[in-house]
mmCIF file of C-alpha atoms in Angstrom:
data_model
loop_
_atom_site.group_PDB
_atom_site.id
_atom_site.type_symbol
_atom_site.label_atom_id
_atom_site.label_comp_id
_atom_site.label_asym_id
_atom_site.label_seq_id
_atom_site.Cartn_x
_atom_site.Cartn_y
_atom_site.Cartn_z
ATOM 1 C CA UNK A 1193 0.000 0.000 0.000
ATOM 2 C CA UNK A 1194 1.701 3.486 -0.693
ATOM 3 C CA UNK A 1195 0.851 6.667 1.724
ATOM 4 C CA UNK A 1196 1.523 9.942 -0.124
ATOM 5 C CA UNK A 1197 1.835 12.679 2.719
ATOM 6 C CA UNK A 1198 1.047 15.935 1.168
ATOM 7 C CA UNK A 1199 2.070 18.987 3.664
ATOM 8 C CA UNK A 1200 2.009 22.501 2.880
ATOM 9 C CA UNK A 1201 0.815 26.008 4.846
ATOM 10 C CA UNK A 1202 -2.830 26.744 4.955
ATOM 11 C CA UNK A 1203 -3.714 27.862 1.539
ATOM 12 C CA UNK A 1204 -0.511 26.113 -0.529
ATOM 13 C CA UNK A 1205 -2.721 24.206 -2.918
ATOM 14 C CA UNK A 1206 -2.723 20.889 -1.432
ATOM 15 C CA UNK A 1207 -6.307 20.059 -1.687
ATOM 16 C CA UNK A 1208 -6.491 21.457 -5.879
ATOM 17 C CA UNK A 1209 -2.834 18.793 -5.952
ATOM 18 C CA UNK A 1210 -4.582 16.314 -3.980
ATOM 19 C CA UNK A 1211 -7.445 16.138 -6.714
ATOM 20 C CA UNK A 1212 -5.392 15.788 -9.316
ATOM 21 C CA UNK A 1213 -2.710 12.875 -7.701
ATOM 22 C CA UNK A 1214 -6.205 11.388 -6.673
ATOM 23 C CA UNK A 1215 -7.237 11.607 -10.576
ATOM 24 C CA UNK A 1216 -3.930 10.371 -12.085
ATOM 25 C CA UNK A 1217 -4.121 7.540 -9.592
ATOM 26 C CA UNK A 1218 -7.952 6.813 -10.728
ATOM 27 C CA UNK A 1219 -7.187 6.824 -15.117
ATOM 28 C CA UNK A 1220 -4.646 3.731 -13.600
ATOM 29 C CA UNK A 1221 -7.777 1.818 -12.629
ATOM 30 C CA UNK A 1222 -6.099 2.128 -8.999
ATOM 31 C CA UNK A 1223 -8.254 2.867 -5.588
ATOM 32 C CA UNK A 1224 -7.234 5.561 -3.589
ATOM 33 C CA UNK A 1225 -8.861 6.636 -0.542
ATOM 34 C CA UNK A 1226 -7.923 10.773 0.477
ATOM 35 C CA UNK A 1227 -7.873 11.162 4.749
ATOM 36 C CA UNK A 1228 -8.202 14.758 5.121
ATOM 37 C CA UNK A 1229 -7.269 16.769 8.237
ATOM 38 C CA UNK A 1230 -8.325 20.059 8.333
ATOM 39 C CA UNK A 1231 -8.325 22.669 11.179
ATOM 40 C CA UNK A 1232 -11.990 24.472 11.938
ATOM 41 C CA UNK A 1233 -15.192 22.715 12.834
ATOM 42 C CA UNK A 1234 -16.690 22.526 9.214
ATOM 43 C CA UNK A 1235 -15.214 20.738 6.892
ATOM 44 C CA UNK A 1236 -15.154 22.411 3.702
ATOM 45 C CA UNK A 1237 -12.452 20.417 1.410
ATOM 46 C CA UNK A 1238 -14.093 16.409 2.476
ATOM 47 C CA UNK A 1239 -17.322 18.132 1.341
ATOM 48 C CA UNK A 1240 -15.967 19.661 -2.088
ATOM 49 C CA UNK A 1241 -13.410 16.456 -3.061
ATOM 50 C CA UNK A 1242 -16.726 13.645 -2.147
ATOM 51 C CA UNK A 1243 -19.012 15.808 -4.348
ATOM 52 C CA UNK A 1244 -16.565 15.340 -6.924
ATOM 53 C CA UNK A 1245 -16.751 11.946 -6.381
ATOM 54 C CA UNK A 1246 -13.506 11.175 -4.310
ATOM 55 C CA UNK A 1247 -13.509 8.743 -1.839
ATOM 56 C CA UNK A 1248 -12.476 11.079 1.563
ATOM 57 C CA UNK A 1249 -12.640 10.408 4.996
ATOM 58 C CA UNK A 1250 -11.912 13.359 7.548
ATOM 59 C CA UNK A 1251 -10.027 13.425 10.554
ATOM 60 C CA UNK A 1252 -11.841 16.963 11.898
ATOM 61 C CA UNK A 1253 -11.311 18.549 15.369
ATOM 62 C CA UNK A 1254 -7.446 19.267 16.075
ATOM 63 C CA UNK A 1255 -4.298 18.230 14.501
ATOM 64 C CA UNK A 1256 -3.417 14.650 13.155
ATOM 65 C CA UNK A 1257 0.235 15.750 14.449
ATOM 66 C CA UNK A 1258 -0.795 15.810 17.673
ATOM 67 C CA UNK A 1259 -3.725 15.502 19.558
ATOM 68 C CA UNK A 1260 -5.332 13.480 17.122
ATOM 69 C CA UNK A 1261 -2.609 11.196 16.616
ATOM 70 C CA UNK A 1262 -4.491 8.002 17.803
ATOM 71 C CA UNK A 1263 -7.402 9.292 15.124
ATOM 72 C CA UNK A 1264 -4.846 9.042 12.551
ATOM 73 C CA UNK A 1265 -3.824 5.383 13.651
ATOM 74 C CA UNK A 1266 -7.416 4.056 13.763
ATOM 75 C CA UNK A 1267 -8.704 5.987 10.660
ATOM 76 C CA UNK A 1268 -5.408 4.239 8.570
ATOM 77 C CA UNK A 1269 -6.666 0.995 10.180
ATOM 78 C CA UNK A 1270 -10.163 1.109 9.356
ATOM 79 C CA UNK A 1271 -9.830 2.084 5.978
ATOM 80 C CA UNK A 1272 -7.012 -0.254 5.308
ATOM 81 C CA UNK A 1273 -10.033 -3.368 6.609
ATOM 82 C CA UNK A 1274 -12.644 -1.728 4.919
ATOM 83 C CA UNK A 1275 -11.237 -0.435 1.416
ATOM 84 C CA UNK A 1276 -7.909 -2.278 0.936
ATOM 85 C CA UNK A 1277 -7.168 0.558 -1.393
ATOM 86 C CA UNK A 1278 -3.400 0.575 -3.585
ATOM 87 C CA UNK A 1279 -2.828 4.240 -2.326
ATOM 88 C CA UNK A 1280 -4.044 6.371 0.288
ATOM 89 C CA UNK A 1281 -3.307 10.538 0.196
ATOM 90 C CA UNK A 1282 -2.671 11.818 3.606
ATOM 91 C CA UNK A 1283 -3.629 15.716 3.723
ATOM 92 C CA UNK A 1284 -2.555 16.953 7.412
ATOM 93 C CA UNK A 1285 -3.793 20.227 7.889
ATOM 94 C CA UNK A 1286 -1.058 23.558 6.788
ATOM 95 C CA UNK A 1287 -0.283 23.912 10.646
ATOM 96 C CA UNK A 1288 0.601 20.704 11.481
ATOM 97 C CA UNK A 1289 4.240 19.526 11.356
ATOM 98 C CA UNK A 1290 4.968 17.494 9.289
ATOM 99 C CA UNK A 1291 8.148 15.787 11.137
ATOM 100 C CA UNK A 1292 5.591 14.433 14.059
ATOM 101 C CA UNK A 1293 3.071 13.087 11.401
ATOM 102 C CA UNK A 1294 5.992 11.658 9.978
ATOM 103 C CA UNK A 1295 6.299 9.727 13.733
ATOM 104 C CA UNK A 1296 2.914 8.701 13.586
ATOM 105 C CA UNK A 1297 3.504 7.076 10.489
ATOM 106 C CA UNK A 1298 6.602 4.885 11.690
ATOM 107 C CA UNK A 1299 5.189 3.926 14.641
ATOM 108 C CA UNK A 1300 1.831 2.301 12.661
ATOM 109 C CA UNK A 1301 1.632 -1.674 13.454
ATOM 110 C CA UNK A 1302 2.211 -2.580 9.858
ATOM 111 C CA UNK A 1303 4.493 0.115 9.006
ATOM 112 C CA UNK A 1304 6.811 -2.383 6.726
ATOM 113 C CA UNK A 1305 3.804 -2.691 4.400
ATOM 114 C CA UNK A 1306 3.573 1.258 4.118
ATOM 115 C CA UNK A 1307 5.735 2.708 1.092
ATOM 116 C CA UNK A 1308 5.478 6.090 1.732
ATOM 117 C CA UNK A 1309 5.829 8.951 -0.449
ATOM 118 C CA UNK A 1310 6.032 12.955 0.843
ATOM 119 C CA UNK A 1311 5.310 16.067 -0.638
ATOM 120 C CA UNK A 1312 5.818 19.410 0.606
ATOM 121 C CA UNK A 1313 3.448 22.077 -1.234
ATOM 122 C CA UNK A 1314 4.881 25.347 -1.273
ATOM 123 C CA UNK A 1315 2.903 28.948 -2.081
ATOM 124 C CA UNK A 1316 5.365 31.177 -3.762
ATOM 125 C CA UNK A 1317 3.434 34.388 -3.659
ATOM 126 C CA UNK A 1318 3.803 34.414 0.418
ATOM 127 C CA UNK A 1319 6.764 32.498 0.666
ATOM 128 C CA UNK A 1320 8.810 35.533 1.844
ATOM 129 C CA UNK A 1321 6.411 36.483 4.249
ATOM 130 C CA UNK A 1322 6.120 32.715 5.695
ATOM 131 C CA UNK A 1323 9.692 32.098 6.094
ATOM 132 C CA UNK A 1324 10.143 35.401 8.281
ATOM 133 C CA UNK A 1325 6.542 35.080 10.549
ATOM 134 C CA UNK A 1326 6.477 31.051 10.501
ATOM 135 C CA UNK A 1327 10.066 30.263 10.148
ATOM 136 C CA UNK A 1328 10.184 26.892 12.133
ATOM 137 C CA UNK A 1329 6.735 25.341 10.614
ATOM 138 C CA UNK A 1330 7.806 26.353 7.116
ATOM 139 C CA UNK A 1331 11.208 25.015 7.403
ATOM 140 C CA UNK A 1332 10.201 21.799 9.058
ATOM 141 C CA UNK A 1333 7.540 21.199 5.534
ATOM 142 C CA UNK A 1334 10.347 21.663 3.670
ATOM 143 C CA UNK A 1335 13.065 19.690 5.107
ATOM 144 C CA UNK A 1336 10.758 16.857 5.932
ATOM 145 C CA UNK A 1337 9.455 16.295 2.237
ATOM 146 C CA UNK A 1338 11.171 14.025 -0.327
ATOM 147 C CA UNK A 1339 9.334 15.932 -3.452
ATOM 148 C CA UNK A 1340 8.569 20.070 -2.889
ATOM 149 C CA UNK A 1341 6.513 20.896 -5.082
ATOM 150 C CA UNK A 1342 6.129 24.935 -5.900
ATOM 151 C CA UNK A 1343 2.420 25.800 -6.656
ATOM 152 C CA UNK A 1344 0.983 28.905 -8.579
ATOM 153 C CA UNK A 1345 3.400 29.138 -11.322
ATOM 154 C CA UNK A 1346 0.503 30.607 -13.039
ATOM 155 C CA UNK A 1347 0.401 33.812 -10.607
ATOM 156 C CA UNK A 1348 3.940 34.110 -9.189
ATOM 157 C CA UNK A 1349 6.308 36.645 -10.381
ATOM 158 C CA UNK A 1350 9.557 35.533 -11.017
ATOM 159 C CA UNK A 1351 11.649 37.335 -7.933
ATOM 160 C CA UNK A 1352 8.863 35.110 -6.383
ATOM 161 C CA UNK A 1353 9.764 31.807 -7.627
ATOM 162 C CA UNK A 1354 13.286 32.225 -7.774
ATOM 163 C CA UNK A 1355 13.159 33.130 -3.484
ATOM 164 C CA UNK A 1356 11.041 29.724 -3.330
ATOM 165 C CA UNK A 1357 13.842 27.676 -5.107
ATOM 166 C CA UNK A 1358 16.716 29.068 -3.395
ATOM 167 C CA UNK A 1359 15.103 28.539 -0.078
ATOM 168 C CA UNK A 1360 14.064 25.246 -0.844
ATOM 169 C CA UNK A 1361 17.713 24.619 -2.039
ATOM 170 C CA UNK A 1362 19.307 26.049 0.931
ATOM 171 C CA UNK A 1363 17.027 23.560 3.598
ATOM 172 C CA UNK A 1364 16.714 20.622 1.413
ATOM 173 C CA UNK A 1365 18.980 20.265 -1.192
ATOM 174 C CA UNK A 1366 18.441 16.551 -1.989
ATOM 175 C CA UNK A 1367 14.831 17.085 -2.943
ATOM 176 C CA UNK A 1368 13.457 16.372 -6.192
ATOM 177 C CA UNK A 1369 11.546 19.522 -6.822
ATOM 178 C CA UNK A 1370 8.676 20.706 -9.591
ATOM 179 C CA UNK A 1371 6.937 23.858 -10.451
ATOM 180 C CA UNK A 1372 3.442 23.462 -11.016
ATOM 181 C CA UNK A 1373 -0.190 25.288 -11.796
ATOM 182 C CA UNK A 1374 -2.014 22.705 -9.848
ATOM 183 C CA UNK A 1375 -5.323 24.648 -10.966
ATOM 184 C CA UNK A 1376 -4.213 23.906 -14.188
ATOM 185 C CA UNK A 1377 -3.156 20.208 -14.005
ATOM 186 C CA UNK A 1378 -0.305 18.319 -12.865
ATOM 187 C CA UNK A 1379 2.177 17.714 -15.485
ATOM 188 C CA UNK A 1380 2.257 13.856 -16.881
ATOM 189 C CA UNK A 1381 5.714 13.575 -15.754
ATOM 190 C CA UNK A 1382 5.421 14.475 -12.009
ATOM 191 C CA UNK A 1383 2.364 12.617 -12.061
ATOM 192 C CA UNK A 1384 4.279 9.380 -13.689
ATOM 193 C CA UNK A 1385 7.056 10.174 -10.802
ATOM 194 C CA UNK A 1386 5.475 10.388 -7.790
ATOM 195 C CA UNK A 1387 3.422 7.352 -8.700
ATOM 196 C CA UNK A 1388 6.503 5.326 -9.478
ATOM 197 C CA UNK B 623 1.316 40.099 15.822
ATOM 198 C CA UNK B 624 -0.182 37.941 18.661
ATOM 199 C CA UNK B 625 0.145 34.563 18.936
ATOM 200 C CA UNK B 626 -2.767 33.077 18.823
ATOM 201 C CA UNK B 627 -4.317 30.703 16.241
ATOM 202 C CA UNK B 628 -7.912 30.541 16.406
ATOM 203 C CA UNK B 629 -10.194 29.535 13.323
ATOM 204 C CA UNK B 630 -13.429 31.128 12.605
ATOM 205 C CA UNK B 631 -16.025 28.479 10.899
ATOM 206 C CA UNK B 632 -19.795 29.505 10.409
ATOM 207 C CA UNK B 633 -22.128 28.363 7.664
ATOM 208 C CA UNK B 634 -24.048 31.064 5.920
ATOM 209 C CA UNK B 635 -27.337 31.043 4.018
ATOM 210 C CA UNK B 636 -27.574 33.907 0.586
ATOM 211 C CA UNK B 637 -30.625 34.331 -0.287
ATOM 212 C CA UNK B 638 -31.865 36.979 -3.143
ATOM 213 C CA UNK B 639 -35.721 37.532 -4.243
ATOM 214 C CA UNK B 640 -34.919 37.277 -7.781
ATOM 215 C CA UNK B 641 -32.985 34.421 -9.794
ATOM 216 C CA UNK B 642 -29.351 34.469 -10.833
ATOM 217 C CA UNK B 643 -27.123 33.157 -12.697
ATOM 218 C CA UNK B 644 -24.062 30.930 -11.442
ATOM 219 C CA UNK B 645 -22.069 33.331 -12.512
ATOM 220 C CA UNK B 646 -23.494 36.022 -10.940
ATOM 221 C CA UNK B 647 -23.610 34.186 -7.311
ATOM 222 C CA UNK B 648 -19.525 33.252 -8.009
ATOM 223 C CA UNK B 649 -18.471 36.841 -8.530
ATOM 224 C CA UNK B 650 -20.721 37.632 -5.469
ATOM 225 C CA UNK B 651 -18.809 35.080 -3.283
ATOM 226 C CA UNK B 652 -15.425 36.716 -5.037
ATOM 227 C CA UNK B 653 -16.236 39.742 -3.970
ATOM 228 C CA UNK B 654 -17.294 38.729 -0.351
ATOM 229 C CA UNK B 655 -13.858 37.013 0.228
ATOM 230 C CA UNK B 656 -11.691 39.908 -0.562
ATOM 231 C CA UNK B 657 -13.889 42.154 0.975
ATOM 232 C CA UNK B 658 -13.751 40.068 4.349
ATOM 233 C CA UNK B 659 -9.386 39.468 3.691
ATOM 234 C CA UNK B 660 -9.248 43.667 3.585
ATOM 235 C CA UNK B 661 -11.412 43.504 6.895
ATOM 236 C CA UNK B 662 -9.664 41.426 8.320
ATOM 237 C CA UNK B 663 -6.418 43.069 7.625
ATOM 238 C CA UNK B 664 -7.797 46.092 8.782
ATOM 239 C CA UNK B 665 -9.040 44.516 12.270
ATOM 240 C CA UNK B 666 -5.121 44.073 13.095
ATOM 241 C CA UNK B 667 -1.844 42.372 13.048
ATOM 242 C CA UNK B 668 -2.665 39.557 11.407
ATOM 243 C CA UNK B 669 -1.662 37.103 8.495
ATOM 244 C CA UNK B 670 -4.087 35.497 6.632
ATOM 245 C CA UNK B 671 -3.806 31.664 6.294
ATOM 246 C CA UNK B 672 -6.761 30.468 4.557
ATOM 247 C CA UNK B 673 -10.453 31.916 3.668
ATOM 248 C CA UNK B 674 -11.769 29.111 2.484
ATOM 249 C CA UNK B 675 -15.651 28.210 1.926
ATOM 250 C CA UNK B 676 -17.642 25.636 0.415
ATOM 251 C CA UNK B 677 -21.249 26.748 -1.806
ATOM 252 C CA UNK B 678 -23.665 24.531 -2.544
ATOM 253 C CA UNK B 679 -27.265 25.224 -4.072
ATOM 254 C CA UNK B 680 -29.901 22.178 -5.287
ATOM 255 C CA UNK B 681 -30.414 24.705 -8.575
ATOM 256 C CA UNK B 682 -26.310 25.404 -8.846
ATOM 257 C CA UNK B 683 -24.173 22.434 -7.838
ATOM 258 C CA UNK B 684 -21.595 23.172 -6.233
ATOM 259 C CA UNK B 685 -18.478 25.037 -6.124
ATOM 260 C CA UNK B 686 -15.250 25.414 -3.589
ATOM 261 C CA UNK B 687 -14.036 29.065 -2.800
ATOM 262 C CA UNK B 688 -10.277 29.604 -1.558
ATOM 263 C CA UNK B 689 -8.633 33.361 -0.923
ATOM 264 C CA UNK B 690 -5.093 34.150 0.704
ATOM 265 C CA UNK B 691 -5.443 37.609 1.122
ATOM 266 C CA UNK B 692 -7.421 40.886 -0.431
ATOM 267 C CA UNK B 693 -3.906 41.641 -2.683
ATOM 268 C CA UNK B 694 -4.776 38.236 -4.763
ATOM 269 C CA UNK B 695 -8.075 37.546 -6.300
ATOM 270 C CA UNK B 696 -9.858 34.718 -4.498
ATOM 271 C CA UNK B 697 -10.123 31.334 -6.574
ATOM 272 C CA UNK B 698 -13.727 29.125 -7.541
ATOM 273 C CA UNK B 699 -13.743 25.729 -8.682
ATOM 274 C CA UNK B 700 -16.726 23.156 -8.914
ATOM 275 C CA UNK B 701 -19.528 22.524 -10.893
ATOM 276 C CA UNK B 702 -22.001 25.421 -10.466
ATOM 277 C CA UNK B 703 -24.307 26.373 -13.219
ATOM 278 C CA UNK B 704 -27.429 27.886 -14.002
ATOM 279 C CA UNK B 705 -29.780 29.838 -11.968
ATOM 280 C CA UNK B 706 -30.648 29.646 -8.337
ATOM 281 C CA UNK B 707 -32.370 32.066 -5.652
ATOM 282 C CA UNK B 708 -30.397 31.116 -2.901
ATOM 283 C CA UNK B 709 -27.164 29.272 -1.460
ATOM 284 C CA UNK B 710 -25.488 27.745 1.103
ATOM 285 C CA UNK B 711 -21.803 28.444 2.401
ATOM 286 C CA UNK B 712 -19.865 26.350 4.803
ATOM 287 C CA UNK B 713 -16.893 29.602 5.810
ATOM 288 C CA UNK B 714 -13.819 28.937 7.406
ATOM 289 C CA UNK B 715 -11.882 31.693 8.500
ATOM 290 C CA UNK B 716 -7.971 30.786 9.220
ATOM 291 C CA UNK B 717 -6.103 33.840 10.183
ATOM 292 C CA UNK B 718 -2.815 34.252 12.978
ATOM 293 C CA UNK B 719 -2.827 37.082 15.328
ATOM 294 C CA UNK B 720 -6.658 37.551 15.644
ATOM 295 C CA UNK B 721 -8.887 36.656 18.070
ATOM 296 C CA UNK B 722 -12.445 34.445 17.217
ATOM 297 C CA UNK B 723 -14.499 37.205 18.029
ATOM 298 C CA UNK B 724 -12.757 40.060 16.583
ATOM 299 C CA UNK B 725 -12.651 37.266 12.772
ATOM 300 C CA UNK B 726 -16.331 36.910 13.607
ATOM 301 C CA UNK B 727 -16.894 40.419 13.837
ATOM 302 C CA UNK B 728 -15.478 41.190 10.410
ATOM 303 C CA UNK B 729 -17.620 38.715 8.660
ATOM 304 C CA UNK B 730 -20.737 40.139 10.305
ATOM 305 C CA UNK B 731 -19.560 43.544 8.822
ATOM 306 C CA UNK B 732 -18.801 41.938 5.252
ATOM 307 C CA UNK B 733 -21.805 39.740 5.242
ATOM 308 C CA UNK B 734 -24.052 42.991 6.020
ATOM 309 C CA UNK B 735 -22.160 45.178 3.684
ATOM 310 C CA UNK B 736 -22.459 42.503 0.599
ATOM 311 C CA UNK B 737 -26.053 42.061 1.557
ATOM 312 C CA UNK B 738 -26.907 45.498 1.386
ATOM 313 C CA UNK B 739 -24.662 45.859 -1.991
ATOM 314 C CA UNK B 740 -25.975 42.914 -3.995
ATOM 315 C CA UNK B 741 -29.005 42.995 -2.528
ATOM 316 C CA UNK B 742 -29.440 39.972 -1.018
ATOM 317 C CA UNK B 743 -30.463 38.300 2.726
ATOM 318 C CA UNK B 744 -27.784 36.619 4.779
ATOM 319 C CA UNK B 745 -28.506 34.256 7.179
ATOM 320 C CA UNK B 746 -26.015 32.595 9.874
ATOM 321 C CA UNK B 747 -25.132 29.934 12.108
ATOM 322 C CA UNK B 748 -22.344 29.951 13.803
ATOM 323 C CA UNK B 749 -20.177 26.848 14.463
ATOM 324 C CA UNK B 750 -18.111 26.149 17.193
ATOM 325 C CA UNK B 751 -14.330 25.776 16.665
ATOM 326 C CA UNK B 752 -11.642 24.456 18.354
ATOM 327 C CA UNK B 753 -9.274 26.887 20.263
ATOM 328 C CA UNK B 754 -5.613 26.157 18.770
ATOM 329 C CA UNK B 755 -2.053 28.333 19.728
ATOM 330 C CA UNK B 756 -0.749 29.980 16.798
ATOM 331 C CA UNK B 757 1.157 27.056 15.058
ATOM 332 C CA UNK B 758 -1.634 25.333 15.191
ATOM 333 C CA UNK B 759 -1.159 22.781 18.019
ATOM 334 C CA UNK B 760 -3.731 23.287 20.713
ATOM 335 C CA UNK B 761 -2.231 24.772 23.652
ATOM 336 C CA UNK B 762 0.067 22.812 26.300
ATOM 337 C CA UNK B 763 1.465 20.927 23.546
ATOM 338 C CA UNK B 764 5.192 20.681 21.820
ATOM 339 C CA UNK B 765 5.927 24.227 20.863
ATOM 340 C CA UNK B 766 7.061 24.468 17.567
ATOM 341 C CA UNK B 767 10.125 26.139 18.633
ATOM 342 C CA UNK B 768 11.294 22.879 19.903
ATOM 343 C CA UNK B 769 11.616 21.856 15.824
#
């Protein structure tokens, strides 16, 4: 079974990626299963991704990082039992760090049967402003992630994008990294890569 | 700033006498968003995370709403078409450095002020959320300085 962990800040794109992973991972006849976790008492993205006819299950309430850890644990379980899907897409909520999901995820009973796969989402247009207000939650998405994947190309400037690669190469250098639209698509080749 | 985290969720009902067109109710919920980000800035030391909403309507489908701030238009994406006299809109408001009440406050002032505009009754009710510290853990847990 193979766990793609997509992290990001609040408002990165993850949920517009998540559609489209969850997409390319559908047209290869695959099941997927997408566990959101989102901060706030309404869930808004489990409501827009099921009407589109994903299958999503929400962890709602606090933070899968933390004080919903044992949520995490049982919701993997249950839809392992119940779905047996190929690949499930992990969406912890933009706050939560990433390095303690990443915990979670090692300590799970039948971790050896887990290939997992994470992404980092990144939002160029407030990158900037991130790194200097939010330094250690920022840092710890990128330096956790094995892909970072820089969203909006369609809206970011270029100062913009070039700050988002050189910070990304400066705190994890040994990341594959892609520019994307996400709005727009995912391009066939990071789509064929992180699906390996 | 102040550091605290604490979302804002409450679930809103539009309502206008007349038909209109999916269009029409999208540019309406465009407008409402940045008009609530420049309140919000406005309110305080703050930095927007995530204004995010989801709009449903039996005549319109459905459609997902997502703004980072009043400097960048706010994004829709669904399937929402036709005409419709009224809508529903799950909100939640994801800002650091202001208080619940104070993000409530603003979207009682926006909600009024784009009722008034487009001419068009707004109904609410509120939903409880979860105190969190400014990172996002709920207070008493690891700090994220400890990263």
């Amino acid at each position: 079974m193979r766990l793609i962990v997509v992290s990001g800040f609040l408002g990165s794109g993850k949920t517009t990626f998540i559609i489209q992973m969850a997409k390319a991972i559908l047209r290869k006849k695959a099941k997927v299963v997408i566990l959101v976790n989102e901060i706030g008492e309404i869930g808004v993205d489990d409501q827009f991704m099921s009407k589109l006819g994903l299958n999503v299950r929400e962890i709602l309430g606090g933070c899968i990082c933390c004080t919903l850890a044992g949520n995490l644990k049982a919701t993997l379980k249950t839809v392992i039992q119940e779905h047996n899907p190929q690949w499930i897409i992990l969406e912890p909520s933009g706050v939560a760090d990433p390095e303690a999901v990443d915990g979670m995820i090692n300590a799970l009973d039948n971790r050896h049967a887990v290939q997992l796969c994470k992404v980092t989402l990144v939002d160029p247009l407030r990158m900037e402003m991130m790194m200097t207000v939010l330094t250690p939650l920022i840092t710890s998405q990128i330096r956790s992630a094995e892909w970072i994947i820089i969203n909006k190309t369609d809206t970011a400037t270029r100062d913009e994008m070039d700050f988002a690669g050189k910070t990304i190469r400066t705190i994890n250098p040994g990341a594959q990294t892609a520019c994307i639209s996400a709005k727009t698509g995912l391009p066939d080749s990071l789509a064929e890569g992180l699906l390996i | 700033m102040k550091e605290i985290f604490e979302p804002y969720a409450g679930r809103f009902l539009f309502e206008s006498t007349t038909p209109r067109s999916a269009d029409d109710w999208g540019q309406l919920l465009i407008e409402f968003a940045g008009a609530l980000a420049s309140e919000i800035i406005q309110a305080g030391p703050c930095m927007i995370g995530h204004l995010k909403g989801y709009a449903h309507a039996q005549d319109l489908g459905f459609l997902k709403i997502s703004s980072i701030g009043a400097q960048h238009r706010a994004d829709i994406s669904g399937d929402w078409k036709g005409y419709g006299k009224k809508l529903s809109l799950d909100l939640n408001v994801l800002v650091y450095g202001l208080g619940r009440n104070v993000l409530s406050g603003c979207t009682q002032k926006t909600i009024a002020a784009i009722g008034k505009s487009r001419h068009c009754v707004v109904l609410e009710q509120t939903v409880d959320a979860r105190s969190l510290d400014c990172r996002g853990h709920p207070k008493g847990n690891r700090p994220i300085e400890d990263l």
